[in-house]
Short mmCIF file of C-alpha atoms in Angstrom, two decimals:
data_model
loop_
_atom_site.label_atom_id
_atom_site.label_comp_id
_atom_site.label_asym_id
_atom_site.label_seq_id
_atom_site.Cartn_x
_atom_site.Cartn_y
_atom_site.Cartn_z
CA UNK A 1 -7.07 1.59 23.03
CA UNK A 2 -10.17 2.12 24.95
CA UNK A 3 -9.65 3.36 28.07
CA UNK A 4 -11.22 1.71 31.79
CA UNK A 5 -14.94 2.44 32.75
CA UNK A 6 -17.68 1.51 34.89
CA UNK A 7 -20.76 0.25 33.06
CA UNK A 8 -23.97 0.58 34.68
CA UNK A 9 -26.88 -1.37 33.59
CA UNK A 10 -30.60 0.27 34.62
CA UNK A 11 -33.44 -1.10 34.28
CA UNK A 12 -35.86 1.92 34.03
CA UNK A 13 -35.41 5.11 32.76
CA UNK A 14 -35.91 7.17 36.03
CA UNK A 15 -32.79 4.48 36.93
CA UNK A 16 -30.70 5.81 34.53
CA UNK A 17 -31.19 9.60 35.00
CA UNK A 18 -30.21 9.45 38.44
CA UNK A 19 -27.22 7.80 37.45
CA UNK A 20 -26.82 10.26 35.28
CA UNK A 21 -27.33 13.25 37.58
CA UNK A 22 -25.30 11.63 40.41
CA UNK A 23 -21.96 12.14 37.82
CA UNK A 24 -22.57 14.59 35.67
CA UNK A 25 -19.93 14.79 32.97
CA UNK A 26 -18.29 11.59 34.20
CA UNK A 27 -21.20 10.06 32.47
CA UNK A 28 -23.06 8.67 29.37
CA UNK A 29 -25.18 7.16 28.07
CA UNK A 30 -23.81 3.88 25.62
CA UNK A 31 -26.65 2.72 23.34
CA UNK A 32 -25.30 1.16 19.94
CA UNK A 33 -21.61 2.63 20.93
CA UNK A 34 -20.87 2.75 17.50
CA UNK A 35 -20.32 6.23 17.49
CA UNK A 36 -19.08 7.21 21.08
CA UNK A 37 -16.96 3.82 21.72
CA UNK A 38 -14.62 5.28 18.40
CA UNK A 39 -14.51 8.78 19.97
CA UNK A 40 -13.80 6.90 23.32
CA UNK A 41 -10.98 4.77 21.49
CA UNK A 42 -9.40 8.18 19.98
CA UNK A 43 -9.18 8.98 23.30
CA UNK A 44 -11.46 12.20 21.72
CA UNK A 45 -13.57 12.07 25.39
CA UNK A 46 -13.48 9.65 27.94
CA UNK A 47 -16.00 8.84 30.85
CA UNK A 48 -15.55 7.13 34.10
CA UNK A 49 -19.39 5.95 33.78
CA UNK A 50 -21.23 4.42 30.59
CA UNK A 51 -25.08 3.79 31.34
CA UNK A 52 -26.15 0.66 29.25
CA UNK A 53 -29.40 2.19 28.39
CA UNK A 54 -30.17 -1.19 26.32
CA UNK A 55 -30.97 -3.08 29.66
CA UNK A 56 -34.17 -0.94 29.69
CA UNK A 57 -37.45 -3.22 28.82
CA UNK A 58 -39.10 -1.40 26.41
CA UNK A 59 -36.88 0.97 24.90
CA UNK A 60 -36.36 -0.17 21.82
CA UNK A 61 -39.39 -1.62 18.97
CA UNK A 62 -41.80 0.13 16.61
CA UNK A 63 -45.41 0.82 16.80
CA UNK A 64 -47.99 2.87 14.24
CA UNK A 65 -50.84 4.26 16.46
CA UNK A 66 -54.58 3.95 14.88
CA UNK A 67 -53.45 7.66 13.39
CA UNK A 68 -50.77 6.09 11.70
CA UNK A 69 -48.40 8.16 13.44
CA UNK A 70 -45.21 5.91 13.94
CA UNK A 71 -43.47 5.55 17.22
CA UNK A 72 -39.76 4.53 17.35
CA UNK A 73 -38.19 3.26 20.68
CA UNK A 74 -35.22 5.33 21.27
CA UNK A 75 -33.16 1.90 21.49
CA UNK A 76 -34.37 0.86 18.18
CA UNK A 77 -31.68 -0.15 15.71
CA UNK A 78 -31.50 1.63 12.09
CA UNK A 79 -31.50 -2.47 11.06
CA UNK A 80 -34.87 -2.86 12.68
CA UNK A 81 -36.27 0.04 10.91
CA UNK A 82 -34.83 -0.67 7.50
CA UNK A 83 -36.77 -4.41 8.22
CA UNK A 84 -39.73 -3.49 9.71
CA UNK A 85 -42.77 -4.37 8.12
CA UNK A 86 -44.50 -1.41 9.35
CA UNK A 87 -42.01 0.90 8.63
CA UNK A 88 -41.36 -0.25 5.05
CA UNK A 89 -44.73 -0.18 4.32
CA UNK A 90 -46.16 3.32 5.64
CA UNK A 91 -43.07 5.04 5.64
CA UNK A 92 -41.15 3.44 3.19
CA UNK A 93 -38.80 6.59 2.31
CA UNK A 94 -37.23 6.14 6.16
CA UNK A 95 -37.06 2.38 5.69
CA UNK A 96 -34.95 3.47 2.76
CA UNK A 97 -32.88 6.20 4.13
CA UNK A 98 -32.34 3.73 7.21
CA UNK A 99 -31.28 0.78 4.55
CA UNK A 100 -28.38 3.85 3.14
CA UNK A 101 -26.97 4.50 6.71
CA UNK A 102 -23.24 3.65 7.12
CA UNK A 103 -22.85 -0.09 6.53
CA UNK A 104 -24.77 -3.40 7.51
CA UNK A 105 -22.84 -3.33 10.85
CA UNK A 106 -23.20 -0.51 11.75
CA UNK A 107 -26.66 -0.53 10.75
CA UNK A 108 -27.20 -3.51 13.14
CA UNK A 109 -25.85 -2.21 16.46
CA UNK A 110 -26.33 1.84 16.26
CA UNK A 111 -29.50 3.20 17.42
CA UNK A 112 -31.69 5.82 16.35
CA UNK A 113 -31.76 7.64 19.52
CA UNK A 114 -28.05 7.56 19.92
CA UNK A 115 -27.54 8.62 16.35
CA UNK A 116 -29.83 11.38 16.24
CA UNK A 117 -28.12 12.48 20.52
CA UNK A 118 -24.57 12.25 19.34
CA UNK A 119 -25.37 15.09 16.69
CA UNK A 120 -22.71 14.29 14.24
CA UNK A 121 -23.59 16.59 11.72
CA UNK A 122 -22.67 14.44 8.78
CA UNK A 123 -25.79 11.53 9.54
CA UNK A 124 -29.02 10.78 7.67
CA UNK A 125 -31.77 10.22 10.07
CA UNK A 126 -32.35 13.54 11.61
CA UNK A 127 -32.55 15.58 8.45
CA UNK A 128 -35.34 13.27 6.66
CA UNK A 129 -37.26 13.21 9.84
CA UNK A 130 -37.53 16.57 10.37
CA UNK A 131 -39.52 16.80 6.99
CA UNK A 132 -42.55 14.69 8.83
CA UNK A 133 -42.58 17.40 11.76
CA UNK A 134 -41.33 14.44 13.82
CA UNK A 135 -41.09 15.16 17.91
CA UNK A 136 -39.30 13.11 20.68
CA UNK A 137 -39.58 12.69 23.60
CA UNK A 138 -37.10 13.52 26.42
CA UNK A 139 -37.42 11.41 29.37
CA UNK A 140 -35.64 12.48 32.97
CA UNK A 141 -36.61 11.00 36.70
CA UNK A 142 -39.83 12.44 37.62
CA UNK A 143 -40.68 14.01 34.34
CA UNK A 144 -41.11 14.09 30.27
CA UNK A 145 -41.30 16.69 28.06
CA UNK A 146 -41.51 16.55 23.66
CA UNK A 147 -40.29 19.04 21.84
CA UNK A 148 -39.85 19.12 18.04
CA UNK A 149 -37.09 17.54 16.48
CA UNK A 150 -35.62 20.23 15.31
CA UNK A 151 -34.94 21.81 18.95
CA UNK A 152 -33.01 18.75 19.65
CA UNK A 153 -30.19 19.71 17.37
CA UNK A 154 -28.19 22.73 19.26
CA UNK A 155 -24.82 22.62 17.47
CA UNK A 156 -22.65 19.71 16.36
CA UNK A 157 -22.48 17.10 18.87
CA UNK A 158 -24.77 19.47 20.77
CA UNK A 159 -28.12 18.76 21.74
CA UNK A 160 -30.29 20.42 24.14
CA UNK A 161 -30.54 17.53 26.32
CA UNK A 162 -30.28 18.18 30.41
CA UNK A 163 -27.26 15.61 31.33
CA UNK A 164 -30.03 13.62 33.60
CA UNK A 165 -32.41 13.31 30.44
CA UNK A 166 -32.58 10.60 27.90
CA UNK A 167 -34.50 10.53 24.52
CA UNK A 168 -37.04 7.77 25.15
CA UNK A 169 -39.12 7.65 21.70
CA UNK A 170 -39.05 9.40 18.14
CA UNK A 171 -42.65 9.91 16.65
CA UNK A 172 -43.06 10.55 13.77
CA UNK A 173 -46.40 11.79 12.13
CA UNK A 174 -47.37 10.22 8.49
CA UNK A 175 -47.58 13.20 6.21
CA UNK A 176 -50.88 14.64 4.46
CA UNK A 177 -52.67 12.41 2.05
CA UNK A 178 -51.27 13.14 -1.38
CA UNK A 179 -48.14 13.66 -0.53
CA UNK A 180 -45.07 12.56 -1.65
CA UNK A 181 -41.28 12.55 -0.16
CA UNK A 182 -37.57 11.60 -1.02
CA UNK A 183 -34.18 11.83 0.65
CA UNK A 184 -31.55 12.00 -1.25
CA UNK A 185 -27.30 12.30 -0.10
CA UNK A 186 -24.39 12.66 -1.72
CA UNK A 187 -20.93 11.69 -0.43
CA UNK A 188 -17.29 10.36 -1.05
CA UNK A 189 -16.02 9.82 2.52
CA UNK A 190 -17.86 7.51 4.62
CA UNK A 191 -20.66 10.12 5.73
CA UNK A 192 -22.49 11.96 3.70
CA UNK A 193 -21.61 15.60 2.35
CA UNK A 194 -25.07 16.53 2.19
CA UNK A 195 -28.00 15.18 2.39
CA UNK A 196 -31.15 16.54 1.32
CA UNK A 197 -35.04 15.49 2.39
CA UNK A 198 -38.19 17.12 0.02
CA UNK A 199 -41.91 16.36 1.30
CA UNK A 200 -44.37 17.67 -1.27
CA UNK A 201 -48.36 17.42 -0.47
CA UNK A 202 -50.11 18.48 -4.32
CA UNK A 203 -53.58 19.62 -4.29
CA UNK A 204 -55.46 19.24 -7.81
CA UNK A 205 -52.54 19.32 -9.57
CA UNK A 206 -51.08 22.07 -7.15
CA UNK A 207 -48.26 21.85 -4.45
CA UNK A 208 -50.35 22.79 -1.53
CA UNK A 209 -47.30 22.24 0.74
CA UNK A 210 -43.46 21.46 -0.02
CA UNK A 211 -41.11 20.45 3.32
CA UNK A 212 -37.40 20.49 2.70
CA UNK A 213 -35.03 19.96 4.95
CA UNK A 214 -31.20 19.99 4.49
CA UNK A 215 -28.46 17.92 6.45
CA UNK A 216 -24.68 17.46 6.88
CA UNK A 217 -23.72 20.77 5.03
CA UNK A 218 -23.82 22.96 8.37
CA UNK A 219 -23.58 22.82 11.98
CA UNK A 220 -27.22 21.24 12.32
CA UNK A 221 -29.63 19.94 9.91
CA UNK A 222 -32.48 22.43 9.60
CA UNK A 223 -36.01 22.88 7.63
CA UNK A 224 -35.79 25.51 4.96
CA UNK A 225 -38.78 26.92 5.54
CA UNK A 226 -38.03 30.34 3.33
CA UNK A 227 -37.35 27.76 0.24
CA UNK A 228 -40.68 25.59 0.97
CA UNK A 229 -42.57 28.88 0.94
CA UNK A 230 -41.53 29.95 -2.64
CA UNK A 231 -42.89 26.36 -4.08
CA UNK A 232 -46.20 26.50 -2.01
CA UNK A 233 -49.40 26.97 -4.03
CA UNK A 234 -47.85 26.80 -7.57
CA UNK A 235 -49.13 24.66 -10.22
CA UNK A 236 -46.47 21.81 -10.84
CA UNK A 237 -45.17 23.35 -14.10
CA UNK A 238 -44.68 26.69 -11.62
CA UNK A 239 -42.80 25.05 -8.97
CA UNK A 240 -40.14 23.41 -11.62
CA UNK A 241 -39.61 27.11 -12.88
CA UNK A 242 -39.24 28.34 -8.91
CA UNK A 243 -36.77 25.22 -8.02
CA UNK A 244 -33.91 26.89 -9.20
CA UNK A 245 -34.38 29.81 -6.68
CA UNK A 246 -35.44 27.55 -4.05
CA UNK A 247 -32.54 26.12 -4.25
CA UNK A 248 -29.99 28.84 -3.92
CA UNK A 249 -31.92 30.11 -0.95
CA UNK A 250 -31.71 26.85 0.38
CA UNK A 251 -28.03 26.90 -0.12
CA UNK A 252 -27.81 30.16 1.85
CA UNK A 253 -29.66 29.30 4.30
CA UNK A 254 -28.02 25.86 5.39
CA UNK A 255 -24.71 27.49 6.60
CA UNK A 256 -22.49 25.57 4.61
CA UNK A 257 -19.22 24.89 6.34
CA UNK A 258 -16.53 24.35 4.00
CA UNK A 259 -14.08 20.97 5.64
CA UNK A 260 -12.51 17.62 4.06
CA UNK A 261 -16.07 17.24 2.34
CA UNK A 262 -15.65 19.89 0.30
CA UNK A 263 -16.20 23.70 0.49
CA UNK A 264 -19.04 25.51 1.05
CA UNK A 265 -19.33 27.22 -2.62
CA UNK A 266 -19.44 22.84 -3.25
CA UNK A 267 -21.99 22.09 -0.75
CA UNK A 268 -24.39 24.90 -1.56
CA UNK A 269 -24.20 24.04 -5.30
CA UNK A 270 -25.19 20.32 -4.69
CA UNK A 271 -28.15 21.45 -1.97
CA UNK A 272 -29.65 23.33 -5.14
CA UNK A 273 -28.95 19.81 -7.48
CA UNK A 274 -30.14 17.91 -5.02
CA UNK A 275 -32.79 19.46 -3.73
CA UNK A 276 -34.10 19.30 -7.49
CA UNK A 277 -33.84 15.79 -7.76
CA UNK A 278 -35.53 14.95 -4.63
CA UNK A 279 -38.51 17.35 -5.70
CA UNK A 280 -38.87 15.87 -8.81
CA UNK A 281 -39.38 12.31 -7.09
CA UNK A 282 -41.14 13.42 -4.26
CA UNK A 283 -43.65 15.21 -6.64
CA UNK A 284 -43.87 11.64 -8.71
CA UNK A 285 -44.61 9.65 -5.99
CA UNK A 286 -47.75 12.58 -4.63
CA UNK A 287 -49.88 9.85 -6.40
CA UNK A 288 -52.73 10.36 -3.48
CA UNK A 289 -51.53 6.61 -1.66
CA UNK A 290 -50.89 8.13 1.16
CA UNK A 291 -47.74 5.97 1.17
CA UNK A 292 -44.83 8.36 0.44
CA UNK B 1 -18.44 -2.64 37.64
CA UNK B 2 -15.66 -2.83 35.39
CA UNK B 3 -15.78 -6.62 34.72
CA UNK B 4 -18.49 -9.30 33.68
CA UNK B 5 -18.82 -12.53 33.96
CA UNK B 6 -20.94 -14.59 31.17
CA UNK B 7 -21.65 -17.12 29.57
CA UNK B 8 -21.43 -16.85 25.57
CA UNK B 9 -21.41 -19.65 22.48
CA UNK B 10 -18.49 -19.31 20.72
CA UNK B 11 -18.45 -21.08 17.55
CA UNK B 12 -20.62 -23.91 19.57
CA UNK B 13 -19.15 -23.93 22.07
CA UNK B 14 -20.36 -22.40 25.49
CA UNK B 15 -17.72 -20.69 27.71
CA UNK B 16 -17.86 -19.05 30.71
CA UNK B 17 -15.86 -15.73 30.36
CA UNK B 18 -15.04 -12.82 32.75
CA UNK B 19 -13.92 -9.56 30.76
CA UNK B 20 -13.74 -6.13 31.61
CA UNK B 21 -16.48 -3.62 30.34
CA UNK B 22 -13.85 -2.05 28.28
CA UNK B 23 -12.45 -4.75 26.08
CA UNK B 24 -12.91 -5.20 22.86
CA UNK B 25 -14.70 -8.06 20.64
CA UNK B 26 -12.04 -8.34 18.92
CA UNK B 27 -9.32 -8.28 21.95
CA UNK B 28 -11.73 -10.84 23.38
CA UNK B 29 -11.51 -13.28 20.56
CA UNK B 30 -7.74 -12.95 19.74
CA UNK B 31 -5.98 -12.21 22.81
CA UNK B 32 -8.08 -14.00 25.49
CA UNK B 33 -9.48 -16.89 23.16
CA UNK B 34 -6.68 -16.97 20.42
CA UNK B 35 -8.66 -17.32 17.29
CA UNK B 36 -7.03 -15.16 15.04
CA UNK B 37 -8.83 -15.61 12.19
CA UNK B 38 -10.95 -11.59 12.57
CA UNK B 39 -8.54 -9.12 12.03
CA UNK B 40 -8.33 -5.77 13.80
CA UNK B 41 -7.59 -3.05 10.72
CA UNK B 42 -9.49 0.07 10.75
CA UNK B 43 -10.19 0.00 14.26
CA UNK B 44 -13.41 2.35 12.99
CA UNK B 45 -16.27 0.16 11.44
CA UNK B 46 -15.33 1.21 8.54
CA UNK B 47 -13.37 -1.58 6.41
CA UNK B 48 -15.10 -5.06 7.86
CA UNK B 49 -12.03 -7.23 8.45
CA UNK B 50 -13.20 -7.92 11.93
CA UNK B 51 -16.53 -9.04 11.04
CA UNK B 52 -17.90 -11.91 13.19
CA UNK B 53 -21.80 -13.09 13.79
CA UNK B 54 -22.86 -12.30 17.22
CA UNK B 55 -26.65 -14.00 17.18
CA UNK B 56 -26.07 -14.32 13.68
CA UNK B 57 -25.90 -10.78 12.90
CA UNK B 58 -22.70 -9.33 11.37
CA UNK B 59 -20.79 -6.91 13.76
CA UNK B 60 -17.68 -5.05 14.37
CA UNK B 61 -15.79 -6.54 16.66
CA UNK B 62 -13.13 -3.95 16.66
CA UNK B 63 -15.59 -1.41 18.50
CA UNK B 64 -18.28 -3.67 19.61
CA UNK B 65 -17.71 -4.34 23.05
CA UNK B 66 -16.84 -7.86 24.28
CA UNK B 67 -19.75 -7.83 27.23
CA UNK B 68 -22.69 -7.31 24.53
CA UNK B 69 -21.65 -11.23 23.68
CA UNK B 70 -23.20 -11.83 27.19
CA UNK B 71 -25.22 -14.79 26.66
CA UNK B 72 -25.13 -15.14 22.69
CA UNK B 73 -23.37 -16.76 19.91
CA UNK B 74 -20.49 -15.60 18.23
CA UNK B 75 -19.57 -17.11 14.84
CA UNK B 76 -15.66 -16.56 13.61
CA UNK B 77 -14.33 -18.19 10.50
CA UNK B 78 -13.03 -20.75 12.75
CA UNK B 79 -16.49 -22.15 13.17
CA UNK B 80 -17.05 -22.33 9.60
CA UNK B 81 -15.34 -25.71 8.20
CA UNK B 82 -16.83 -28.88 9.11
CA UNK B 83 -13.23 -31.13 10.12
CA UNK B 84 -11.20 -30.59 6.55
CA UNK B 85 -15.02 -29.88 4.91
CA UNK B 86 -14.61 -26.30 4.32
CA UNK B 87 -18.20 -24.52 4.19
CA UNK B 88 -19.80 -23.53 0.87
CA UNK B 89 -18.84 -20.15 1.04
CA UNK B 90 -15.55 -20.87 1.78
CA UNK B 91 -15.01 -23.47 -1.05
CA UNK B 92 -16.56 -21.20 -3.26
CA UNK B 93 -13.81 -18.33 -2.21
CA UNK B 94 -11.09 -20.36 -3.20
CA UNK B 95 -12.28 -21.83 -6.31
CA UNK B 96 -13.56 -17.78 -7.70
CA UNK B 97 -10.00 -17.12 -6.44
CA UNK B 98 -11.73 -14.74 -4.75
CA UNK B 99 -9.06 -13.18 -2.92
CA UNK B 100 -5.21 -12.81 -2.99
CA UNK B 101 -3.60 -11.63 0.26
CA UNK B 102 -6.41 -13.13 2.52
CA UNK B 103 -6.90 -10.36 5.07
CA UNK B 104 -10.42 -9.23 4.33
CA UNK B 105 -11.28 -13.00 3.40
CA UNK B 106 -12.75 -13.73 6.95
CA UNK B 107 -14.63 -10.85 7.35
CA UNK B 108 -15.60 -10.82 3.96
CA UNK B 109 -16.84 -14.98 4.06
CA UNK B 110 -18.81 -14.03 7.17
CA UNK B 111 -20.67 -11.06 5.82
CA UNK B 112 -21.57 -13.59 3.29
CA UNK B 113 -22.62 -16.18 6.21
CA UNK B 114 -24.64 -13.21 7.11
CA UNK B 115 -26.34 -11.56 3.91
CA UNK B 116 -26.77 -15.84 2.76
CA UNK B 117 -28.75 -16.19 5.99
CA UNK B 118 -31.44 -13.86 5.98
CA UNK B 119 -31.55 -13.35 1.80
CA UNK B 120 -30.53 -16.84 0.65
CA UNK B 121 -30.78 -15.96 -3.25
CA UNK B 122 -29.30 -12.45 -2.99
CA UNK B 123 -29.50 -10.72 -6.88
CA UNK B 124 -26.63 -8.95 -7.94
CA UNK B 125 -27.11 -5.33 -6.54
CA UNK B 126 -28.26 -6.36 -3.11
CA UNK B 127 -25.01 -8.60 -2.27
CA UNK B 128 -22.95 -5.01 -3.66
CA UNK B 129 -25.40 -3.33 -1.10
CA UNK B 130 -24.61 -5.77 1.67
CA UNK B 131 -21.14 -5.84 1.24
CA UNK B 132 -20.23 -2.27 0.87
CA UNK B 133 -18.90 -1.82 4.13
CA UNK B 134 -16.16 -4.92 3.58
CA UNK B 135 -13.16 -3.87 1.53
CA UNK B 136 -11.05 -5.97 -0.13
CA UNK B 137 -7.67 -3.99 -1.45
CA UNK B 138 -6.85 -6.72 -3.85
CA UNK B 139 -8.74 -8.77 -6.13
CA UNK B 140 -11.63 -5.79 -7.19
CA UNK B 141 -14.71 -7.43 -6.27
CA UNK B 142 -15.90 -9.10 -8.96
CA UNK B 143 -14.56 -12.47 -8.10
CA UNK B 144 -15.44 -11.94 -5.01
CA UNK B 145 -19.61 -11.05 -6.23
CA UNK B 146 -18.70 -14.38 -8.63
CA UNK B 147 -18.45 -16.38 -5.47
CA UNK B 148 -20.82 -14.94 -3.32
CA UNK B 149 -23.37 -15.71 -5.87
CA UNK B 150 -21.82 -18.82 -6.96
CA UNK B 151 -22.19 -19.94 -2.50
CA UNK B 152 -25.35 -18.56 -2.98
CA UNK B 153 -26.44 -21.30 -5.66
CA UNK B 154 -24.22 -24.30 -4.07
CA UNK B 155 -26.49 -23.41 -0.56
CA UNK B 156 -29.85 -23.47 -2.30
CA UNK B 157 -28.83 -26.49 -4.45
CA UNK B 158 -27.59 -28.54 -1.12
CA UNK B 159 -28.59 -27.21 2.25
CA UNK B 160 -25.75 -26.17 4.29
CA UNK B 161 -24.26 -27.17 7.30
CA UNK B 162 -25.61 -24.79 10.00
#
């Protein structure tokens, strides 16, 4: 049973913050609700104050500058990205990931921004946009800052939001030309076990640059940038040979908690299948589109 | 505030409604308007007997809240039937046999309502994709697909009712 609140309904963001700082921990913010509105049922947390960011013009939609670098409204549902257009089309591996998220329901109500601020460690979005170096930007009453995505994440259900700020936008930059990307999960339960995301850019038939980024195996989801820097300037042939190790150092490196998704000796194991997999197809699709 | 006052369609017909911020879709539509035909089960998103078509997109109404109905349409398996006419879908339910104890029948008919709407010849792997996230303990799915697909070809044969 979901306990009383007062809903408050801003209509700017500099609205909203000062809500926000006025009552502190009595507050937060209620985007899609489709996470915090079953913690709030559980009677997990509770709050005297939800602030309807929705209400906000502008907070939600999708653009793609003239650099092709895509810009996500905080307030923009996974549905809308799975749909978009735009999204499908230059980014089609997020369109994807966003189509995998949860169920169509959920899909249609949660947002972005709330998925990637309530930190659940076991989600999708976070982990396969970390592989386009994506940024977002924090919005508060009287000023803005952007810091990489991968600061966001602090612990789980930790971020290192200020309780007065609210992520306004995700942007996301398109990846080199010739590159190629995949994200690939694996679960049982409703949220994934792990999920792993592999960006490869090939040069003349070498891989000048391989992302990877692993998800829902530790606290937060992380780049493995000690893994990506084994497979960087082999020939393709090379970096199949070198996936193995990549793999196991990914595995040690993603902090594996061991929990009802299986234990740690599991998760690292299917980083290191995974991670090959997603490789394999990221490599495929390098073609030199452009379009990962 | 802790209560708002709206107007929303429900099944075609507009109300004028004032609920508290923290009720339910669900508690909304059973306990304040008495259609019972959603069911409350997982209480987590999880299993889709509550599913109902708020602007004609499939939510859950056990953890949507009843406010975000503020001036749209909700659709319930109430609305479906025209009189004694029962809707495509739903004749094609009953005729796949296409379920046995009936619980996750609503839900499941208006996910269909749903994935029919915006992909009206659905192949066989996107209505599994759209459906995942409705259970049905019972009949295993497949006469459920049989219908689904079967609504899917009664619709396109003989536009529906709205």
């Amino acid at each position: 049973m979901l306990g009383e609140f007062d809903l408050v309904e801003p209509t700017s963001v500099a609205e909203a913050s000062e809500v926000l700082a006025r009552h502190g921990d009595a507050a937060r913010i209620y985007a899609g609700g489709t996470e915090l509105i079953l913690a709030m049922k559980e009677g997990l947390i509770r709050y005297d104050y939800l602030v309807n960011v929705k209400t906000i013009p502008g907070l939600a939609g999708v653009r793609v500058n003239d650099d092709g670098t895509l810009r996500i409204g905080g307030a923009t549902s996974h549905r809308a990205l799975e749909r978009d257009p735009l999204v499908r089309e230059r980014f089609p591996v997020i369109a994807r990931m966003e189509s995998d998220v949860a169920n169509v329901r959920v899909r249609e109500v949660g947002t972005l921004g709330g998925n990637l601020c309530f930190a659940e460690p076991h989600a999708d979005p976070g982990t396969l946009l970390m592989l386009f170096d994506a940024t977002v930007r924090i919005e508060r009453k009287g000023g803005a800052r952007t810091i990489p995505l991968e600061q966001l994440f602090v612990g789980p259900f930790e971020t290192c939001l200020e309780p007065d700020e609210v992520l306004t936008e995700i942007v996301v930059p398109p990846l080199p030309v010739h590159s190629g990307s995949a994200y690939l999960k694996f679960g049982f339960l409703e949220r994934p076990s792990v999920g792993v995301g592999v960006a490869v850019t090939t040069d003349d038939g070498r891989v000048r640059e391989a992302r990877i980024a692993v998800g829902c195996v530790g606290p937060v989801p992380r780049r493995m940038r000690e893994a990506e820097a084994a497979l960087a300037g082999q020939t393709a042939a090379e970096s199949r040979n070198t996936l193995a190790e990549a793999g196991r150092i990914a595995a040690r490196a993603s902090d594996a908690i061991t929990d009802l998704h299986g234990s740690a000796d599991y998760k690292e194991h299917l980083v290191g299948v995974l991670l090959r997999r997603a490789f394999e197809q990221a490599l495929a699709s390098s073609d030199g589109s452009g379009a990962p | 505030m802790n209560a708002i006052t709206m107007t929303v369609t429900v099944n075609g017909e507009p109300r004028e409604l004032t609920v508290p911020t923290h009720e339910t879709l669900i508690e909304c539509l059973r306990e304040r308007l008495g259609l019972l035909g959603a069911k409350k089960s997982c209480d987590v998103q999880v299993c889709g007997a509550c599913t109902v078509l708020l602007d004609d997109r499939p939510v859950s109404a056990c953890t949507v809240l009843a406010f975000e109905a503020r001036g749209k349409t909700v659709r319930t398996i109430e609305g479906l039937a025209c009189g004694d006419e029962l809707h495509p879908i739903q004749a094609a339910f009953v005729e796949h046999g296409a379920l046995q104890c009936g619980f996750c029948t609503p839900g499941m008919i208006m996910a269909t309502v749903a994935l029919l709407g915006e992909n009206p010849s659905p192949s066989v792997d996107e209505v599994k994709h759209y459906m995942r996230g409705n259970v049905c303990r019972c009949t295993g799915y497949k006469r459920i697909l049989d219908a689904i697909l079967d609504a899917s070809r009664r619709m396109a044969a003989a536009p529906a009712p709205a």
